[in-house]
Every structure is written in structure tokens, then in C-alpha cells.
Short mmCIF file of C-alpha atoms in Angstrom, two decimals:
data_model
loop_
_atom_site.label_atom_id
_atom_site.label_comp_id
_atom_site.label_asym_id
_atom_site.label_seq_id
_atom_site.Cartn_x
_atom_site.Cartn_y
_atom_site.Cartn_z
CA MET A 1 4.12 -4.63 1.44
CA HIS A 2 0.73 -5.50 -0.02
CA PRO A 3 0.80 -8.55 -2.32
CA LEU A 4 -0.39 -6.54 -5.34
CA SER A 5 2.63 -4.26 -4.94
CA GLN A 6 5.13 -7.10 -5.06
CA PRO A 7 7.18 -7.90 -8.17
CA GLY A 8 5.58 -10.49 -10.41
CA SER A 9 2.03 -9.73 -9.28
CA ASP A 10 -0.62 -7.65 -11.01
CA THR A 11 0.35 -3.99 -11.05
CA PHE A 12 -1.71 -1.11 -9.71
CA ASP A 13 -2.13 0.22 -13.24
CA GLY A 14 -3.26 -3.19 -14.41
CA VAL A 15 -5.86 -3.49 -11.67
CA LEU A 16 -7.10 0.07 -12.25
CA ARG A 17 -7.52 -0.45 -15.98
CA ARG A 18 -9.02 -3.90 -15.67
CA THR A 19 -11.58 -3.26 -12.94
CA ARG A 20 -12.18 0.46 -13.67
CA LEU A 21 -13.50 1.07 -10.16
CA ALA A 22 -12.08 2.46 -6.93
CA ALA A 23 -14.28 2.57 -3.83
CA ILE A 24 -13.86 5.45 -1.37
CA VAL A 25 -14.58 4.70 2.29
CA ARG A 26 -15.06 7.64 4.64
CA GLY A 27 -16.82 7.21 7.95
CA THR A 28 -17.25 8.17 11.58
CA ASP A 29 -17.16 4.64 13.03
CA PRO A 30 -13.83 2.78 12.67
CA ASP A 31 -15.36 -0.66 13.16
CA ALA A 32 -18.09 0.09 10.62
CA ALA A 33 -15.48 1.45 8.20
CA LEU A 34 -13.51 -1.79 8.56
CA ARG A 35 -16.61 -3.88 7.94
CA THR A 36 -17.29 -1.74 4.87
CA VAL A 37 -13.81 -2.32 3.47
CA LEU A 38 -14.09 -6.07 4.01
CA ALA A 39 -17.55 -6.23 2.45
CA LEU A 40 -16.36 -4.33 -0.62
CA ALA A 41 -13.42 -6.71 -0.94
CA GLU A 42 -15.70 -9.72 -0.65
CA GLU A 43 -17.91 -8.32 -3.43
CA GLY A 44 -14.97 -8.04 -5.81
CA VAL A 45 -13.96 -4.39 -5.48
CA ALA A 46 -10.21 -4.67 -6.05
CA LEU A 47 -9.27 -1.07 -5.19
CA VAL A 48 -10.51 0.32 -1.88
CA GLU A 49 -9.42 3.72 -0.61
CA VAL A 50 -9.78 4.68 3.06
CA SER A 51 -9.90 8.44 3.42
CA LEU A 52 -7.60 9.79 6.12
CA ASN A 53 -10.47 11.85 7.49
CA THR A 54 -12.16 8.60 8.50
CA ALA A 55 -12.15 8.04 12.25
CA ASP A 56 -8.93 6.13 13.09
CA ALA A 57 -8.21 5.81 9.38
CA LEU A 58 -4.72 4.41 9.85
CA GLY A 59 -6.06 1.81 12.26
CA VAL A 60 -8.73 0.85 9.73
CA ILE A 61 -6.10 0.46 6.99
CA ARG A 62 -3.84 -1.55 9.29
CA ARG A 63 -6.61 -3.89 10.39
CA ALA A 64 -7.99 -4.29 6.87
CA ALA A 65 -4.53 -5.04 5.47
CA ALA A 66 -4.29 -7.97 7.86
CA GLU A 67 -7.63 -9.39 6.69
CA VAL A 68 -8.13 -8.76 2.98
CA GLY A 69 -6.77 -11.22 0.49
CA PRO A 70 -4.33 -10.55 -2.34
CA ALA A 71 -7.14 -9.62 -4.74
CA THR A 72 -7.74 -6.31 -2.91
CA LEU A 73 -5.33 -3.39 -2.88
CA LEU A 74 -5.86 -0.87 -0.08
CA GLY A 75 -5.19 2.81 -0.60
CA ALA A 76 -5.21 5.96 1.50
CA GLY A 77 -7.13 9.04 0.42
CA THR A 78 -7.25 12.73 1.33
CA VAL A 79 -3.47 12.54 1.64
CA LEU A 80 -2.07 16.07 1.90
CA THR A 81 1.41 16.00 3.43
CA GLU A 82 4.64 14.07 3.25
CA ASP A 83 3.96 12.83 6.78
CA ASP A 84 0.53 11.58 5.66
CA VAL A 85 2.24 9.52 2.95
CA ALA A 86 4.71 7.99 5.40
CA ARG A 87 2.03 7.12 7.95
CA ALA A 88 -0.30 5.66 5.33
CA ARG A 89 2.48 3.52 3.89
CA GLU A 90 3.45 2.27 7.34
CA ALA A 91 -0.17 1.32 8.02
CA GLY A 92 -0.28 -0.81 4.88
CA ALA A 93 -1.63 1.46 2.13
CA GLY A 94 -0.39 0.36 -1.28
CA TRP A 95 -1.49 3.45 -3.20
CA ILE A 96 -2.25 7.10 -2.49
CA VAL A 97 -4.99 9.55 -3.48
CA THR A 98 -4.68 13.31 -3.08
CA PRO A 99 -7.41 15.95 -3.42
CA ALA A 100 -4.99 18.45 -4.99
CA LEU A 101 -1.42 18.93 -6.18
CA THR A 102 0.32 19.07 -2.83
CA GLU A 103 3.66 17.81 -1.51
CA SER A 104 2.01 14.43 -1.04
CA VAL A 105 2.20 13.75 -4.79
CA THR A 106 5.99 13.98 -5.02
CA ALA A 107 6.35 12.26 -1.64
CA SER A 108 4.31 9.31 -2.94
CA VAL A 109 6.41 9.10 -6.10
CA ARG A 110 9.61 9.13 -4.03
CA ALA A 111 8.20 6.38 -1.82
CA GLY A 112 7.38 4.25 -4.85
CA LEU A 113 3.63 4.38 -4.21
CA PRO A 114 1.19 4.76 -7.12
CA VAL A 115 -0.68 8.03 -6.74
CA LEU A 116 -3.91 9.46 -8.12
CA ALA A 117 -3.34 13.21 -7.96
CA GLY A 118 -6.31 15.53 -7.61
CA ALA A 119 -6.73 18.10 -10.40
CA LEU A 120 -9.54 19.96 -12.13
CA THR A 121 -8.11 22.26 -14.79
CA PRO A 122 -6.03 21.27 -17.83
CA THR A 123 -3.00 22.98 -16.28
CA GLU A 124 -3.41 21.03 -13.03
CA ALA A 125 -3.95 17.78 -14.90
CA VAL A 126 -0.74 18.20 -16.89
CA GLY A 127 1.07 19.16 -13.68
CA ALA A 128 -0.15 15.97 -12.00
CA ILE A 129 1.20 13.76 -14.77
CA ARG A 130 4.50 15.63 -14.90
CA ALA A 131 4.82 15.19 -11.13
CA GLY A 132 4.69 11.42 -11.62
CA ALA A 133 1.04 10.63 -10.89
CA HIS A 134 -0.20 7.32 -12.28
CA ALA A 135 -3.51 8.97 -13.14
CA VAL A 136 -5.36 12.25 -12.69
CA LYS A 137 -8.13 12.25 -10.11
CA LEU A 138 -10.59 14.63 -11.78
CA PHE A 139 -12.10 16.33 -8.75
CA PRO A 140 -14.75 17.42 -8.19
CA ALA A 141 -15.96 15.71 -11.34
CA SER A 142 -19.53 16.78 -10.65
CA LEU A 143 -18.58 20.39 -11.40
CA GLY A 144 -18.34 19.71 -15.13
CA GLY A 145 -19.75 16.22 -15.50
CA PRO A 146 -19.04 13.75 -18.30
CA GLY A 147 -19.07 16.55 -20.86
CA TYR A 148 -16.11 18.21 -19.18
CA LEU A 149 -14.17 14.93 -19.20
CA LYS A 150 -14.86 14.59 -22.92
CA ALA A 151 -13.60 18.14 -23.53
CA LEU A 152 -10.50 17.53 -21.41
CA ARG A 153 -9.63 14.38 -23.32
CA ASP A 154 -9.79 16.14 -26.69
CA PRO A 155 -6.33 17.72 -26.23
CA PHE A 156 -5.10 14.93 -23.92
CA PRO A 157 -6.47 11.68 -25.38
CA ASP A 158 -3.86 9.49 -23.69
CA MET A 159 -4.12 11.04 -20.23
CA PRO A 160 -5.43 8.50 -17.67
CA VAL A 161 -8.29 10.22 -15.84
CA VAL A 162 -10.33 8.95 -12.88
CA PRO A 163 -13.41 11.10 -12.20
CA VAL A 164 -14.27 11.42 -8.50
CA GLY A 165 -17.02 13.33 -6.75
CA GLY A 166 -20.73 12.64 -7.10
CA VAL A 167 -20.24 9.65 -9.42
CA ASP A 168 -23.36 7.51 -9.25
CA LEU A 169 -24.13 4.41 -11.32
CA ALA A 170 -25.47 6.33 -14.31
CA GLY A 171 -22.62 8.82 -14.12
CA ALA A 172 -20.05 6.04 -13.97
CA GLU A 173 -21.39 4.59 -17.19
CA GLN A 174 -21.15 7.98 -18.92
CA TYR A 175 -17.64 8.76 -17.65
CA LEU A 176 -16.36 5.38 -18.77
CA ALA A 177 -18.01 5.83 -22.16
CA HIS A 178 -16.16 9.15 -22.51
CA GLY A 179 -12.80 7.52 -21.88
CA ALA A 180 -12.23 7.55 -18.13
CA VAL A 181 -9.70 4.89 -17.21
CA ALA A 182 -11.76 4.22 -14.06
CA VAL A 183 -14.14 5.97 -11.67
CA GLY A 184 -13.77 6.68 -7.97
CA VAL A 185 -17.02 6.27 -6.07
CA GLY A 186 -17.80 7.26 -2.50
CA SER A 187 -21.26 7.74 -1.05
CA PRO A 188 -23.24 6.54 -4.11
CA LEU A 189 -21.58 3.17 -3.49
CA VAL A 190 -20.76 3.13 0.23
CA GLY A 191 -23.92 4.87 1.44
CA ASP A 192 -24.16 4.90 5.24
CA ALA A 193 -22.27 1.64 5.75
CA ALA A 194 -19.07 3.29 7.05
CA HIS A 195 -21.17 5.11 9.65
CA GLY A 196 -22.71 1.89 10.93
CA GLY A 197 -25.43 1.58 8.30
CA ASP A 198 -26.78 -1.12 6.01
CA LEU A 199 -24.12 -3.60 4.81
CA ALA A 200 -26.60 -5.64 2.79
CA ALA A 201 -27.51 -2.58 0.73
CA LEU A 202 -23.81 -1.80 0.32
CA ARG A 203 -23.16 -5.28 -1.03
CA ALA A 204 -25.99 -4.97 -3.53
CA ARG A 205 -24.68 -1.62 -4.77
CA ALA A 206 -21.13 -3.00 -4.96
CA ARG A 207 -22.27 -5.85 -7.20
CA ARG A 208 -23.97 -3.39 -9.54
CA PHE A 209 -20.92 -1.11 -9.74
CA VAL A 210 -18.51 -4.02 -10.24
CA ALA A 211 -20.64 -5.42 -13.05
CA LEU A 212 -21.04 -2.06 -14.77
CA CYS A 213 -17.37 -1.14 -14.60
CA ALA A 214 -16.13 -4.56 -15.69
CA ASP A 215 -18.50 -4.64 -18.67
CA GLY A 216 -16.59 -4.03 -21.89
CA THR A 217 -13.17 -4.04 -20.21
CA GLN A 218 -11.88 -6.78 -22.46
CA GLU A 219 -12.94 -4.86 -25.57
CA GLN A 220 -11.02 -1.79 -24.35
CA ALA A 221 -7.91 -3.71 -23.31
#
């Protein structure tokens, strides 16, 4: 079990609400994906998701879990089936992300794993929360943008929503201003690093995202 999942340590919800940022790693090179995860952790990204459509994703999670410190909580993304949940948990994932309301949501809840459940419409978002999701992964957020999040929160002001999909630095600032509990960021943060690209550029982007998302957290707490 990952240290952040253990009793007496910071909870997933606490980390999500405090740091307001989840990085999404998806790549074609397992070694590069691992280096990307470790670099993000070193730059202070506390929540790092490895998508299961990454090459040797479970191996990347397993290797990263053995190397990251207790300040980083590894998750598995693009989780669709009950078997996906079991394999991700065995590899060391401490939280789960789904692209839609599939069997993986209830399987994660049964396994005691925090889950961000993918949803787009109000009906899907309510269904995600009723299924036991810790937060709604608003996906693809780029379809409606920050204005759609604002409209969604009008009838559901207390619903924890994490926009994902095309969230760049400027978009992250707008989503957070409109009440997102956090943002999930893939290529605008990771770039080509998980494919063997520039780690120095990744680190620079990570520092900018961490600073932006942490800004004002204490005021909102």
C-alpha cells in the first residue's frame, strides 16, 4: 500500500484539494515514462496518474512505486474494467481514474481505492458521485471550457469536479477560478517527455503548474 493511503497519513482528498493538480503521463517509451513520473515527483507534483494505454503501464507504476517518496501518490488512468482495477492496484496504484462510468468505478469503490470517474453531462456527473466517486473527472473539459464548468456548478455547487482534457496553464487558472477542486493535465504539462523528449522543459512546466495551482489554496481551505 502506498504511504499516502495508510491510516494516519494525508488522505487522497486532502492531497487533491491542497495541491489542486494531477499530472497525466501517457507515453510510448516505458523508461521515458518512468523518468517523467520521477521528474514530476521531484518537482512537487503530488498526484501522478499513469494511463494504462502507456507502454508497459503496470511496469511503470510498479517501478515508480518503488522509487517515489511518500509525498507522491501514484494513480492509474484509462481504467475501464474490473480486471484493470485489480491489476493497477497490484502494481501499486493508490487511486484510479476512469474516462467514463464503467464497471471500473464500482470496482474501485469496492477495492477501497479513491476514484475520479469520467463524466460530461449533469446526469453522468450525478451518477458518478452516487456510484461512490471521490470526484467527477469532467471529460473532455475542452468541449465546453471553463464556462461549462461554471454552468455545471450552478445546480451542483458542492460537487467536486476535476476538469481534464486540453487543460493548459491559462485554462487551469480559469477552471480553478470557477470552482474546480483540481485540474488534470496531460500533454500541456508532460509534453513529449514520456516519449523520450525534453525532461528539462517538463520540469520547467511542472514548476509553473505547481505554483499556479497551489496559489490561493490556503484562502480556499
